[in-house]
């Protein structure tokens, strides 16, 4: 009988990843699978490794690619990774040891290092040894130590609460949008990528998300939307428990190297469209209304960037 996959690493791609990136990805040890998802009508680069599953989504767009990849992830846990970011080769062992200690957790938030895309020395630096998760102390927010992460008092596993979705809708974000939100501050997170998730929860959320995208009986996938925040918040909304601790944040050294690029090199994303799906599915949560209202004011800027992006593509 084939052993169940522990960790699925899911990556949307156009096949333009570097040989170095693929080489490093395949250095991940343990019982893992790598799911690479292309969009239609682009050349597929073959990979000679039985752990690699190559798929093609039915439509172009990051949202559909990520959805198809995650839907086909067979691992007990899942990690979404872009095709220019790097993950520690011992991530599977860390995942197994963490969830053995905390079987009720939804997530394991990995320590992420943001690295400039031109800093090859830092990108290619040897990985530090991951601390023994079984021996790490629990670090939590207390009245005596309300901000352990900011104060540097963070050498153990930092407790991560669920997003405070039941925050009240605040009309000020609509009337005075540039004052900046405060209800999104804290140790909770909104994104899905670069975090290890319990796949059982993700699969249940994907089923509901596919229904939420139905418009007039047809499933609509809009290419220039973002899937990262959408799915991260969608899972937390589906299984929301007020003030619940849903996992922990790993300490240094980093387990993810996020390759940072200038905004001009990143494709435009109409995040407000995918954010609106959250409100459509979970209108009872004021936190989501605050998010959408704030992001509406960024639409003109995104439109301008889209026009510029298309012009540069033609050139």
PDB file of C-alpha atoms in Angstrom:
ATOM      1  CA  UNK A   1       0.000   0.000   0.000  1.00  0.00           C
ATOM      2  CA  UNK A   2       1.346   3.403  -0.992  1.00  0.00           C
ATOM      3  CA  UNK A   3       2.296   5.590   1.970  1.00  0.00           C
ATOM      4  CA  UNK A   4       0.101   8.666   2.404  1.00  0.00           C
ATOM      5  CA  UNK A   5       1.766  11.923   1.407  1.00  0.00           C
ATOM      6  CA  UNK A   6       2.516  14.108   4.417  1.00  0.00           C
ATOM      7  CA  UNK A   7       2.997  17.455   2.645  1.00  0.00           C
ATOM      8  CA  UNK A   8       1.879  18.776  -0.746  1.00  0.00           C
ATOM      9  CA  UNK A   9       3.713  21.839  -2.064  1.00  0.00           C
ATOM     10  CA  UNK A  10       1.507  23.557  -4.645  1.00  0.00           C
ATOM     11  CA  UNK A  11       2.880  26.074  -7.143  1.00  0.00           C
ATOM     12  CA  UNK A  12       1.226  27.903 -10.071  1.00  0.00           C
ATOM     13  CA  UNK A  13       3.745  28.474 -12.842  1.00  0.00           C
ATOM     14  CA  UNK A  14       4.297  29.590 -16.420  1.00  0.00           C
ATOM     15  CA  UNK A  15       7.380  27.383 -16.639  1.00  0.00           C
ATOM     16  CA  UNK A  16       9.756  30.348 -16.458  1.00  0.00           C
ATOM     17  CA  UNK A  17      11.231  29.338 -13.124  1.00  0.00           C
ATOM     18  CA  UNK A  18      15.014  29.045 -12.859  1.00  0.00           C
ATOM     19  CA  UNK A  19      16.871  25.748 -12.881  1.00  0.00           C
ATOM     20  CA  UNK A  20      18.247  26.701  -9.481  1.00  0.00           C
ATOM     21  CA  UNK A  21      14.734  27.114  -8.067  1.00  0.00           C
ATOM     22  CA  UNK A  22      13.683  23.663  -9.296  1.00  0.00           C
ATOM     23  CA  UNK A  23      16.888  22.108  -8.028  1.00  0.00           C
ATOM     24  CA  UNK A  24      16.289  23.557  -4.563  1.00  0.00           C
ATOM     25  CA  UNK A  25      12.624  22.549  -4.539  1.00  0.00           C
ATOM     26  CA  UNK A  26      13.499  18.933  -5.290  1.00  0.00           C
ATOM     27  CA  UNK A  27      15.938  18.933  -2.365  1.00  0.00           C
ATOM     28  CA  UNK A  28      12.989  18.905   0.028  1.00  0.00           C
ATOM     29  CA  UNK A  29      13.232  15.641   1.948  1.00  0.00           C
ATOM     30  CA  UNK A  30      10.616  13.207   3.140  1.00  0.00           C
ATOM     31  CA  UNK A  31       7.210  12.083   2.001  1.00  0.00           C
ATOM     32  CA  UNK A  32       6.232  15.074  -0.129  1.00  0.00           C
ATOM     33  CA  UNK A  33       4.623  15.790  -3.473  1.00  0.00           C
ATOM     34  CA  UNK A  34       5.143  18.836  -5.685  1.00  0.00           C
ATOM     35  CA  UNK A  35       2.119  20.051  -7.659  1.00  0.00           C
ATOM     36  CA  UNK A  36       3.015  22.384 -10.539  1.00  0.00           C
ATOM     37  CA  UNK A  37       0.038  23.970 -12.300  1.00  0.00           C
ATOM     38  CA  UNK A  38       0.276  25.608 -15.746  1.00  0.00           C
ATOM     39  CA  UNK A  39      -2.429  27.506 -17.577  1.00  0.00           C
ATOM     40  CA  UNK A  40      -3.564  26.428 -21.077  1.00  0.00           C
ATOM     41  CA  UNK A  41      -1.507  26.710 -24.266  1.00  0.00           C
ATOM     42  CA  UNK A  42       1.935  27.281 -22.782  1.00  0.00           C
ATOM     43  CA  UNK A  43       4.867  24.844 -23.054  1.00  0.00           C
ATOM     44  CA  UNK A  44       5.239  22.453 -20.144  1.00  0.00           C
ATOM     45  CA  UNK A  45       8.716  21.722 -18.840  1.00  0.00           C
ATOM     46  CA  UNK A  46       9.056  18.021 -17.975  1.00  0.00           C
ATOM     47  CA  UNK A  47      10.526  17.178 -14.574  1.00  0.00           C
ATOM     48  CA  UNK A  48      12.160  13.808 -13.981  1.00  0.00           C
ATOM     49  CA  UNK A  49      11.037  13.167 -10.408  1.00  0.00           C
ATOM     50  CA  UNK A  50       8.160  10.833  -9.432  1.00  0.00           C
ATOM     51  CA  UNK A  51       7.111  13.211  -6.641  1.00  0.00           C
ATOM     52  CA  UNK A  52       6.190  15.907  -9.190  1.00  0.00           C
ATOM     53  CA  UNK A  53       2.598  16.164 -10.411  1.00  0.00           C
ATOM     54  CA  UNK A  54       2.132  18.490 -13.401  1.00  0.00           C
ATOM     55  CA  UNK A  55      -1.363  19.810 -14.140  1.00  0.00           C
ATOM     56  CA  UNK A  56      -2.952  22.313 -16.521  1.00  0.00           C
ATOM     57  CA  UNK A  57      -5.824  24.488 -15.342  1.00  0.00           C
ATOM     58  CA  UNK A  58      -8.819  24.933 -17.666  1.00  0.00           C
ATOM     59  CA  UNK A  59      -8.492  28.734 -17.680  1.00  0.00           C
ATOM     60  CA  UNK A  60      -5.705  31.290 -17.524  1.00  0.00           C
ATOM     61  CA  UNK A  61      -5.209  33.059 -14.211  1.00  0.00           C
ATOM     62  CA  UNK A  62      -3.504  32.623 -10.870  1.00  0.00           C
ATOM     63  CA  UNK A  63      -6.805  32.038  -9.083  1.00  0.00           C
ATOM     64  CA  UNK A  64      -7.734  29.050 -11.231  1.00  0.00           C
ATOM     65  CA  UNK A  65      -4.198  27.637 -11.207  1.00  0.00           C
ATOM     66  CA  UNK A  66      -4.025  27.734  -7.424  1.00  0.00           C
ATOM     67  CA  UNK A  67      -7.527  26.313  -7.076  1.00  0.00           C
ATOM     68  CA  UNK A  68      -6.763  23.366  -9.373  1.00  0.00           C
ATOM     69  CA  UNK A  69      -3.451  22.674  -7.659  1.00  0.00           C
ATOM     70  CA  UNK A  70      -4.899  22.695  -4.151  1.00  0.00           C
ATOM     71  CA  UNK A  71      -7.900  20.628  -5.211  1.00  0.00           C
ATOM     72  CA  UNK A  72      -5.487  17.926  -6.430  1.00  0.00           C
ATOM     73  CA  UNK A  73      -3.170  18.041  -3.416  1.00  0.00           C
ATOM     74  CA  UNK A  74      -3.199  14.619  -1.756  1.00  0.00           C
ATOM     75  CA  UNK A  75      -1.041  15.454   1.260  1.00  0.00           C
ATOM     76  CA  UNK A  76      -2.283  15.517   4.829  1.00  0.00           C
ATOM     77  CA  UNK A  77      -0.939  19.082   4.921  1.00  0.00           C
ATOM     78  CA  UNK A  78      -0.492  21.631   2.159  1.00  0.00           C
ATOM     79  CA  UNK A  79       1.847  24.550   1.457  1.00  0.00           C
ATOM     80  CA  UNK A  80       1.323  27.089  -1.348  1.00  0.00           C
ATOM     81  CA  UNK A  81       4.612  28.360  -2.774  1.00  0.00           C
ATOM     82  CA  UNK A  82       5.389  30.655  -5.726  1.00  0.00           C
ATOM     83  CA  UNK A  83       7.879  29.521  -8.360  1.00  0.00           C
ATOM     84  CA  UNK A  84      10.562  31.971  -7.275  1.00  0.00           C
ATOM     85  CA  UNK A  85      10.353  31.414  -3.514  1.00  0.00           C
ATOM     86  CA  UNK A  86      12.283  28.825  -1.534  1.00  0.00           C
ATOM     87  CA  UNK A  87      11.418  26.456   1.298  1.00  0.00           C
ATOM     88  CA  UNK A  88      13.684  24.715   3.807  1.00  0.00           C
ATOM     89  CA  UNK A  89      14.590  21.145   2.742  1.00  0.00           C
ATOM     90  CA  UNK A  90      13.493  19.784   6.155  1.00  0.00           C
ATOM     91  CA  UNK A  91       9.996  21.264   5.991  1.00  0.00           C
ATOM     92  CA  UNK A  92       8.246  17.880   5.843  1.00  0.00           C
ATOM     93  CA  UNK A  93       9.866  16.692   9.071  1.00  0.00           C
ATOM     94  CA  UNK A  94       9.018  19.995  10.771  1.00  0.00           C
ATOM     95  CA  UNK A  95       5.395  19.654   9.630  1.00  0.00           C
ATOM     96  CA  UNK A  96       5.054  16.123  10.954  1.00  0.00           C
ATOM     97  CA  UNK A  97       6.663  16.948  14.306  1.00  0.00           C
ATOM     98  CA  UNK A  98       4.616  20.109  14.782  1.00  0.00           C
ATOM     99  CA  UNK A  99       1.220  18.516  14.144  1.00  0.00           C
ATOM    100  CA  UNK A 100       2.186  15.513  16.259  1.00  0.00           C
ATOM    101  CA  UNK A 101       2.553  17.939  19.156  1.00  0.00           C
ATOM    102  CA  UNK A 102      -0.446  20.122  18.209  1.00  0.00           C
ATOM    103  CA  UNK A 103      -2.956  17.859  16.409  1.00  0.00           C
ATOM    104  CA  UNK A 104      -5.781  20.391  16.871  1.00  0.00           C
ATOM    105  CA  UNK A 105      -3.929  23.207  15.072  1.00  0.00           C
ATOM    106  CA  UNK A 106      -5.174  24.427  11.707  1.00  0.00           C
ATOM    107  CA  UNK A 107      -1.872  25.904  10.582  1.00  0.00           C
ATOM    108  CA  UNK A 108       1.852  26.173  11.106  1.00  0.00           C
ATOM    109  CA  UNK A 109       3.030  29.665  10.233  1.00  0.00           C
ATOM    110  CA  UNK A 110       6.590  29.488   8.924  1.00  0.00           C
ATOM    111  CA  UNK A 111       9.241  32.089   9.623  1.00  0.00           C
ATOM    112  CA  UNK A 112       9.635  34.037   6.373  1.00  0.00           C
ATOM    113  CA  UNK A 113      12.621  36.093   5.283  1.00  0.00           C
ATOM    114  CA  UNK A 114      11.994  38.746   2.624  1.00  0.00           C
ATOM    115  CA  UNK A 115      14.995  38.899   0.278  1.00  0.00           C
ATOM    116  CA  UNK A 116      15.603  41.294  -2.610  1.00  0.00           C
ATOM    117  CA  UNK A 117      15.488  39.411  -5.913  1.00  0.00           C
ATOM    118  CA  UNK A 118      18.969  40.681  -6.815  1.00  0.00           C
ATOM    119  CA  UNK A 119      20.597  39.480  -3.591  1.00  0.00           C
ATOM    120  CA  UNK A 120      21.841  36.114  -4.862  1.00  0.00           C
ATOM    121  CA  UNK A 121      24.256  35.646  -1.978  1.00  0.00           C
ATOM    122  CA  UNK A 122      21.432  35.821   0.563  1.00  0.00           C
ATOM    123  CA  UNK A 123      19.120  33.705  -1.582  1.00  0.00           C
ATOM    124  CA  UNK A 124      21.700  30.936  -1.938  1.00  0.00           C
ATOM    125  CA  UNK A 125      22.975  31.012   1.623  1.00  0.00           C
ATOM    126  CA  UNK A 126      22.930  27.655   3.435  1.00  0.00           C
ATOM    127  CA  UNK A 127      19.799  27.048   5.488  1.00  0.00           C
ATOM    128  CA  UNK A 128      20.037  27.196   9.275  1.00  0.00           C
ATOM    129  CA  UNK A 129      19.029  24.168  11.297  1.00  0.00           C
ATOM    130  CA  UNK A 130      15.340  24.158  12.244  1.00  0.00           C
ATOM    131  CA  UNK A 131      14.936  24.030  16.043  1.00  0.00           C
ATOM    132  CA  UNK A 132      13.371  20.936  17.577  1.00  0.00           C
ATOM    133  CA  UNK A 133       9.685  21.849  17.638  1.00  0.00           C
ATOM    134  CA  UNK A 134       9.044  19.343  20.435  1.00  0.00           C
ATOM    135  CA  UNK A 135      11.374  21.310  22.731  1.00  0.00           C
ATOM    136  CA  UNK A 136      10.230  24.858  21.955  1.00  0.00           C
ATOM    137  CA  UNK A 137       8.411  26.851  24.633  1.00  0.00           C
ATOM    138  CA  UNK A 138       5.022  28.394  23.908  1.00  0.00           C
ATOM    139  CA  UNK A 139       5.198  32.173  23.520  1.00  0.00           C
ATOM    140  CA  UNK A 140       1.928  34.028  23.996  1.00  0.00           C
ATOM    141  CA  UNK A 141       0.557  37.512  24.339  1.00  0.00           C
ATOM    142  CA  UNK A 142       0.057  38.393  28.008  1.00  0.00           C
ATOM    143  CA  UNK A 143      -0.747  41.622  29.909  1.00  0.00           C
ATOM    144  CA  UNK A 144       2.894  41.665  31.068  1.00  0.00           C
ATOM    145  CA  UNK A 145       4.261  41.009  27.566  1.00  0.00           C
ATOM    146  CA  UNK A 146       1.615  42.219  25.069  1.00  0.00           C
ATOM    147  CA  UNK A 147       3.896  42.339  22.027  1.00  0.00           C
ATOM    148  CA  UNK A 148       6.512  39.567  22.248  1.00  0.00           C
ATOM    149  CA  UNK A 149       7.159  39.577  18.504  1.00  0.00           C
ATOM    150  CA  UNK A 150       7.848  43.304  18.240  1.00  0.00           C
ATOM    151  CA  UNK A 151       9.907  43.351  21.433  1.00  0.00           C
ATOM    152  CA  UNK A 152      12.110  40.476  20.294  1.00  0.00           C
ATOM    153  CA  UNK A 153      10.850  38.168  23.066  1.00  0.00           C
ATOM    154  CA  UNK A 154      10.027  35.488  20.547  1.00  0.00           C
ATOM    155  CA  UNK A 155      12.250  32.430  20.651  1.00  0.00           C
ATOM    156  CA  UNK A 156       9.552  29.779  20.981  1.00  0.00           C
ATOM    157  CA  UNK A 157       6.309  29.010  19.200  1.00  0.00           C
ATOM    158  CA  UNK A 158       4.212  32.185  19.096  1.00  0.00           C
ATOM    159  CA  UNK A 159       0.476  31.559  19.447  1.00  0.00           C
ATOM    160  CA  UNK A 160      -1.579  32.677  16.433  1.00  0.00           C
ATOM    161  CA  UNK A 161      -5.254  33.618  16.947  1.00  0.00           C
ATOM    162  CA  UNK A 162      -7.965  33.363  14.335  1.00  0.00           C
ATOM    163  CA  UNK A 163      -8.769  36.588  12.454  1.00  0.00           C
ATOM    164  CA  UNK A 164     -11.198  38.711  14.550  1.00  0.00           C
ATOM    165  CA  UNK A 165     -13.911  38.467  11.913  1.00  0.00           C
ATOM    166  CA  UNK A 166     -16.620  39.533  14.336  1.00  0.00           C
ATOM    167  CA  UNK A 167     -15.183  43.060  14.585  1.00  0.00           C
ATOM    168  CA  UNK A 168     -17.832  45.659  13.860  1.00  0.00           C
ATOM    169  CA  UNK A 169     -18.134  47.375  10.494  1.00  0.00           C
ATOM    170  CA  UNK A 170     -16.627  50.860  10.817  1.00  0.00           C
ATOM    171  CA  UNK A 171     -18.178  53.505   8.545  1.00  0.00           C
ATOM    172  CA  UNK A 172     -15.066  55.671   8.914  1.00  0.00           C
ATOM    173  CA  UNK A 173     -13.203  53.450   6.450  1.00  0.00           C
ATOM    174  CA  UNK A 174     -15.727  54.420   3.781  1.00  0.00           C
ATOM    175  CA  UNK A 175     -15.860  58.145   4.630  1.00  0.00           C
ATOM    176  CA  UNK A 176     -12.181  58.605   5.552  1.00  0.00           C
ATOM    177  CA  UNK A 177     -10.421  55.756   3.718  1.00  0.00           C
ATOM    178  CA  UNK A 178      -6.907  57.113   4.077  1.00  0.00           C
ATOM    179  CA  UNK A 179      -6.959  57.096   7.879  1.00  0.00           C
ATOM    180  CA  UNK A 180      -5.944  53.426   7.779  1.00  0.00           C
ATOM    181  CA  UNK A 181      -7.579  50.422   9.393  1.00  0.00           C
ATOM    182  CA  UNK A 182      -6.835  49.388  12.961  1.00  0.00           C
ATOM    183  CA  UNK A 183      -8.988  46.258  13.236  1.00  0.00           C
ATOM    184  CA  UNK A 184      -6.519  44.263  11.129  1.00  0.00           C
ATOM    185  CA  UNK A 185      -3.591  44.787  13.512  1.00  0.00           C
ATOM    186  CA  UNK A 186      -2.351  41.906  15.664  1.00  0.00           C
ATOM    187  CA  UNK A 187      -0.790  38.450  15.416  1.00  0.00           C
ATOM    188  CA  UNK A 188      -3.543  37.023  13.230  1.00  0.00           C
ATOM    189  CA  UNK A 189      -2.950  36.810   9.464  1.00  0.00           C
ATOM    190  CA  UNK A 190      -5.014  37.003   6.282  1.00  0.00           C
ATOM    191  CA  UNK A 191      -2.908  35.267   3.641  1.00  0.00           C
ATOM    192  CA  UNK A 192      -2.769  31.596   2.656  1.00  0.00           C
ATOM    193  CA  UNK A 193       0.622  31.267   0.931  1.00  0.00           C
ATOM    194  CA  UNK A 194       3.848  30.263   2.714  1.00  0.00           C
ATOM    195  CA  UNK A 195       1.895  28.736   5.611  1.00  0.00           C
ATOM    196  CA  UNK A 196       1.364  25.014   6.224  1.00  0.00           C
ATOM    197  CA  UNK A 197      -2.369  24.211   6.435  1.00  0.00           C
ATOM    198  CA  UNK A 198      -4.284  21.125   7.475  1.00  0.00           C
ATOM    199  CA  UNK A 199      -5.527  19.937   4.090  1.00  0.00           C
ATOM    200  CA  UNK A 200      -8.818  18.575   5.388  1.00  0.00           C
ATOM    201  CA  UNK A 201      -9.928  22.117   6.222  1.00  0.00           C
ATOM    202  CA  UNK A 202      -8.673  23.478   2.890  1.00  0.00           C
ATOM    203  CA  UNK A 203     -10.582  20.891   0.855  1.00  0.00           C
ATOM    204  CA  UNK A 204     -13.845  21.691   2.645  1.00  0.00           C
ATOM    205  CA  UNK A 205     -13.294  25.412   2.094  1.00  0.00           C
ATOM    206  CA  UNK A 206     -12.545  24.916  -1.615  1.00  0.00           C
ATOM    207  CA  UNK A 207     -15.919  23.231  -2.063  1.00  0.00           C
ATOM    208  CA  UNK A 208     -17.708  26.234  -0.596  1.00  0.00           C
ATOM    209  CA  UNK A 209     -15.491  28.681  -2.481  1.00  0.00           C
ATOM    210  CA  UNK A 210     -16.402  27.097  -5.825  1.00  0.00           C
ATOM    211  CA  UNK A 211     -20.066  27.722  -4.982  1.00  0.00           C
ATOM    212  CA  UNK A 212     -19.372  31.308  -3.899  1.00  0.00           C
ATOM    213  CA  UNK A 213     -17.930  32.128  -7.335  1.00  0.00           C
ATOM    214  CA  UNK A 214     -21.097  31.146  -9.175  1.00  0.00           C
ATOM    215  CA  UNK A 215     -22.672  34.051 -11.010  1.00  0.00           C
ATOM    216  CA  UNK A 216     -25.941  33.455 -12.896  1.00  0.00           C
ATOM    217  CA  UNK A 217     -25.278  29.730 -12.885  1.00  0.00           C
ATOM    218  CA  UNK A 218     -21.729  29.943 -14.296  1.00  0.00           C
ATOM    219  CA  UNK A 219     -18.449  29.718 -12.435  1.00  0.00           C
ATOM    220  CA  UNK A 220     -16.493  32.886 -13.137  1.00  0.00           C
ATOM    221  CA  UNK A 221     -12.705  33.018 -12.771  1.00  0.00           C
ATOM    222  CA  UNK A 222     -11.263  36.501 -13.201  1.00  0.00           C
ATOM    223  CA  UNK A 223      -7.574  36.284 -14.209  1.00  0.00           C
ATOM    224  CA  UNK A 224      -6.255  39.370 -12.429  1.00  0.00           C
ATOM    225  CA  UNK A 225      -7.618  38.626  -8.975  1.00  0.00           C
ATOM    226  CA  UNK A 226      -5.629  37.484  -5.969  1.00  0.00           C
ATOM    227  CA  UNK A 227      -6.204  34.083  -4.378  1.00  0.00           C
ATOM    228  CA  UNK A 228      -3.801  34.368  -1.456  1.00  0.00           C
ATOM    229  CA  UNK A 229      -5.845  36.542   0.920  1.00  0.00           C
ATOM    230  CA  UNK A 230      -9.141  35.182  -0.402  1.00  0.00           C
ATOM    231  CA  UNK A 231      -8.446  31.592   0.616  1.00  0.00           C
ATOM    232  CA  UNK A 232      -6.662  32.459   3.859  1.00  0.00           C
ATOM    233  CA  UNK A 233      -9.676  34.402   5.085  1.00  0.00           C
ATOM    234  CA  UNK A 234     -12.195  32.006   3.543  1.00  0.00           C
ATOM    235  CA  UNK A 235     -10.894  29.033   5.541  1.00  0.00           C
ATOM    236  CA  UNK A 236     -10.871  31.061   8.756  1.00  0.00           C
ATOM    237  CA  UNK A 237     -14.393  32.337   8.116  1.00  0.00           C
ATOM    238  CA  UNK A 238     -15.766  28.871   7.394  1.00  0.00           C
ATOM    239  CA  UNK A 239     -14.412  27.424  10.641  1.00  0.00           C
ATOM    240  CA  UNK A 240     -14.481  30.604  12.730  1.00  0.00           C
ATOM    241  CA  UNK A 241     -14.365  30.244  16.510  1.00  0.00           C
ATOM    242  CA  UNK A 242     -14.066  33.515  18.415  1.00  0.00           C
ATOM    243  CA  UNK A 243     -10.604  34.054  19.986  1.00  0.00           C
ATOM    244  CA  UNK A 244      -9.458  30.561  18.981  1.00  0.00           C
ATOM    245  CA  UNK A 245      -5.720  29.838  18.776  1.00  0.00           C
ATOM    246  CA  UNK A 246      -5.405  28.169  15.373  1.00  0.00           C
ATOM    247  CA  UNK A 247      -1.668  27.477  15.315  1.00  0.00           C
ATOM    248  CA  UNK A 248       1.805  28.829  16.004  1.00  0.00           C
ATOM    249  CA  UNK A 249       4.466  30.957  14.354  1.00  0.00           C
ATOM    250  CA  UNK A 250       7.933  29.422  14.078  1.00  0.00           C
ATOM    251  CA  UNK A 251      11.003  31.305  15.336  1.00  0.00           C
ATOM    252  CA  UNK A 252      14.231  31.921  13.421  1.00  0.00           C
ATOM    253  CA  UNK A 253      16.101  30.776  11.417  1.00  0.00           C
ATOM    254  CA  UNK A 254      13.771  31.213   8.453  1.00  0.00           C
ATOM    255  CA  UNK A 255      12.009  28.306   6.762  1.00  0.00           C
ATOM    256  CA  UNK A 256      10.729  30.355   3.801  1.00  0.00           C
ATOM    257  CA  UNK A 257      12.699  32.724   1.588  1.00  0.00           C
ATOM    258  CA  UNK A 258      10.304  35.107  -0.093  1.00  0.00           C
ATOM    259  CA  UNK A 259      11.897  36.762  -3.106  1.00  0.00           C
ATOM    260  CA  UNK A 260      10.804  40.384  -3.115  1.00  0.00           C
ATOM    261  CA  UNK A 261      10.488  42.394  -6.321  1.00  0.00           C
ATOM    262  CA  UNK A 262       9.654  46.068  -6.932  1.00  0.00           C
ATOM    263  CA  UNK A 263       5.920  46.739  -7.426  1.00  0.00           C
ATOM    264  CA  UNK A 264       6.557  47.568 -11.097  1.00  0.00           C
ATOM    265  CA  UNK A 265       7.680  43.989 -11.765  1.00  0.00           C
ATOM    266  CA  UNK A 266       4.577  42.443 -10.228  1.00  0.00           C
ATOM    267  CA  UNK A 267       1.406  41.978 -12.315  1.00  0.00           C
ATOM    268  CA  UNK A 268      -1.623  44.053 -11.300  1.00  0.00           C
ATOM    269  CA  UNK A 269      -4.185  42.389  -9.050  1.00  0.00           C
ATOM    270  CA  UNK A 270      -7.787  43.475  -8.480  1.00  0.00           C
ATOM    271  CA  UNK A 271      -7.895  42.121  -4.946  1.00  0.00           C
ATOM    272  CA  UNK A 272     -11.166  43.894  -4.229  1.00  0.00           C
ATOM    273  CA  UNK A 273     -12.961  41.439  -6.570  1.00  0.00           C
ATOM    274  CA  UNK A 274     -11.834  38.375  -4.665  1.00  0.00           C
ATOM    275  CA  UNK A 275     -12.371  40.208  -1.363  1.00  0.00           C
ATOM    276  CA  UNK A 276     -15.972  40.829  -2.424  1.00  0.00           C
ATOM    277  CA  UNK A 277     -16.477  37.054  -2.640  1.00  0.00           C
ATOM    278  CA  UNK A 278     -15.744  36.907   1.073  1.00  0.00           C
ATOM    279  CA  UNK A 279     -18.514  39.389   1.836  1.00  0.00           C
ATOM    280  CA  UNK A 280     -20.860  37.532  -0.526  1.00  0.00           C
ATOM    281  CA  UNK A 281     -20.314  34.273   1.347  1.00  0.00           C
ATOM    282  CA  UNK A 282     -19.930  35.665   4.887  1.00  0.00           C
ATOM    283  CA  UNK A 283     -21.849  38.970   5.104  1.00  0.00           C
ATOM    284  CA  UNK A 284     -22.172  38.647   8.888  1.00  0.00           C
ATOM    285  CA  UNK A 285     -18.513  39.555   9.510  1.00  0.00           C
ATOM    286  CA  UNK A 286     -17.736  43.262   9.885  1.00  0.00           C
ATOM    287  CA  UNK A 287     -13.987  42.649   9.453  1.00  0.00           C
ATOM    288  CA  UNK A 288     -14.585  41.575   5.847  1.00  0.00           C
ATOM    289  CA  UNK A 289     -16.731  44.627   5.098  1.00  0.00           C
ATOM    290  CA  UNK A 290     -13.979  46.876   6.445  1.00  0.00           C
ATOM    291  CA  UNK A 291     -11.472  45.119   4.185  1.00  0.00           C
ATOM    292  CA  UNK A 292     -13.547  45.529   1.019  1.00  0.00           C
ATOM    293  CA  UNK A 293     -14.463  49.157   1.667  1.00  0.00           C
ATOM    294  CA  UNK A 294     -10.819  50.083   2.235  1.00  0.00           C
ATOM    295  CA  UNK A 295      -9.606  48.253  -0.884  1.00  0.00           C
ATOM    296  CA  UNK A 296     -12.213  49.880  -3.139  1.00  0.00           C
ATOM    297  CA  UNK A 297     -10.186  53.081  -3.081  1.00  0.00           C
ATOM    298  CA  UNK A 298      -7.225  51.272  -4.662  1.00  0.00           C
ATOM    299  CA  UNK A 299      -9.116  50.274  -7.815  1.00  0.00           C
ATOM    300  CA  UNK A 300      -8.213  53.382  -9.907  1.00  0.00           C
ATOM    301  CA  UNK A 301      -4.520  52.838  -9.183  1.00  0.00           C
ATOM    302  CA  UNK A 302      -4.790  49.165 -10.189  1.00  0.00           C
ATOM    303  CA  UNK A 303      -6.571  50.125 -13.422  1.00  0.00           C
ATOM    304  CA  UNK A 304      -3.747  52.509 -14.286  1.00  0.00           C
ATOM    305  CA  UNK A 305      -1.164  49.818 -13.564  1.00  0.00           C
ATOM    306  CA  UNK A 306      -3.073  47.332 -15.756  1.00  0.00           C
ATOM    307  CA  UNK A 307      -2.992  49.708 -18.722  1.00  0.00           C
ATOM    308  CA  UNK A 308       0.726  50.270 -18.227  1.00  0.00           C
ATOM    309  CA  UNK A 309       1.362  46.525 -17.850  1.00  0.00           C
ATOM    310  CA  UNK A 310      -0.462  45.732 -21.109  1.00  0.00           C
ATOM    311  CA  UNK A 311       1.492  48.430 -22.916  1.00  0.00           C
ATOM    312  CA  UNK A 312       4.810  47.017 -21.690  1.00  0.00           C
ATOM    313  CA  UNK A 313       3.755  43.465 -22.666  1.00  0.00           C
ATOM    314  CA  UNK A 314       3.083  44.603 -26.247  1.00  0.00           C
ATOM    315  CA  UNK A 315       6.475  46.310 -26.427  1.00  0.00           C
TER     316      UNK A 315
END
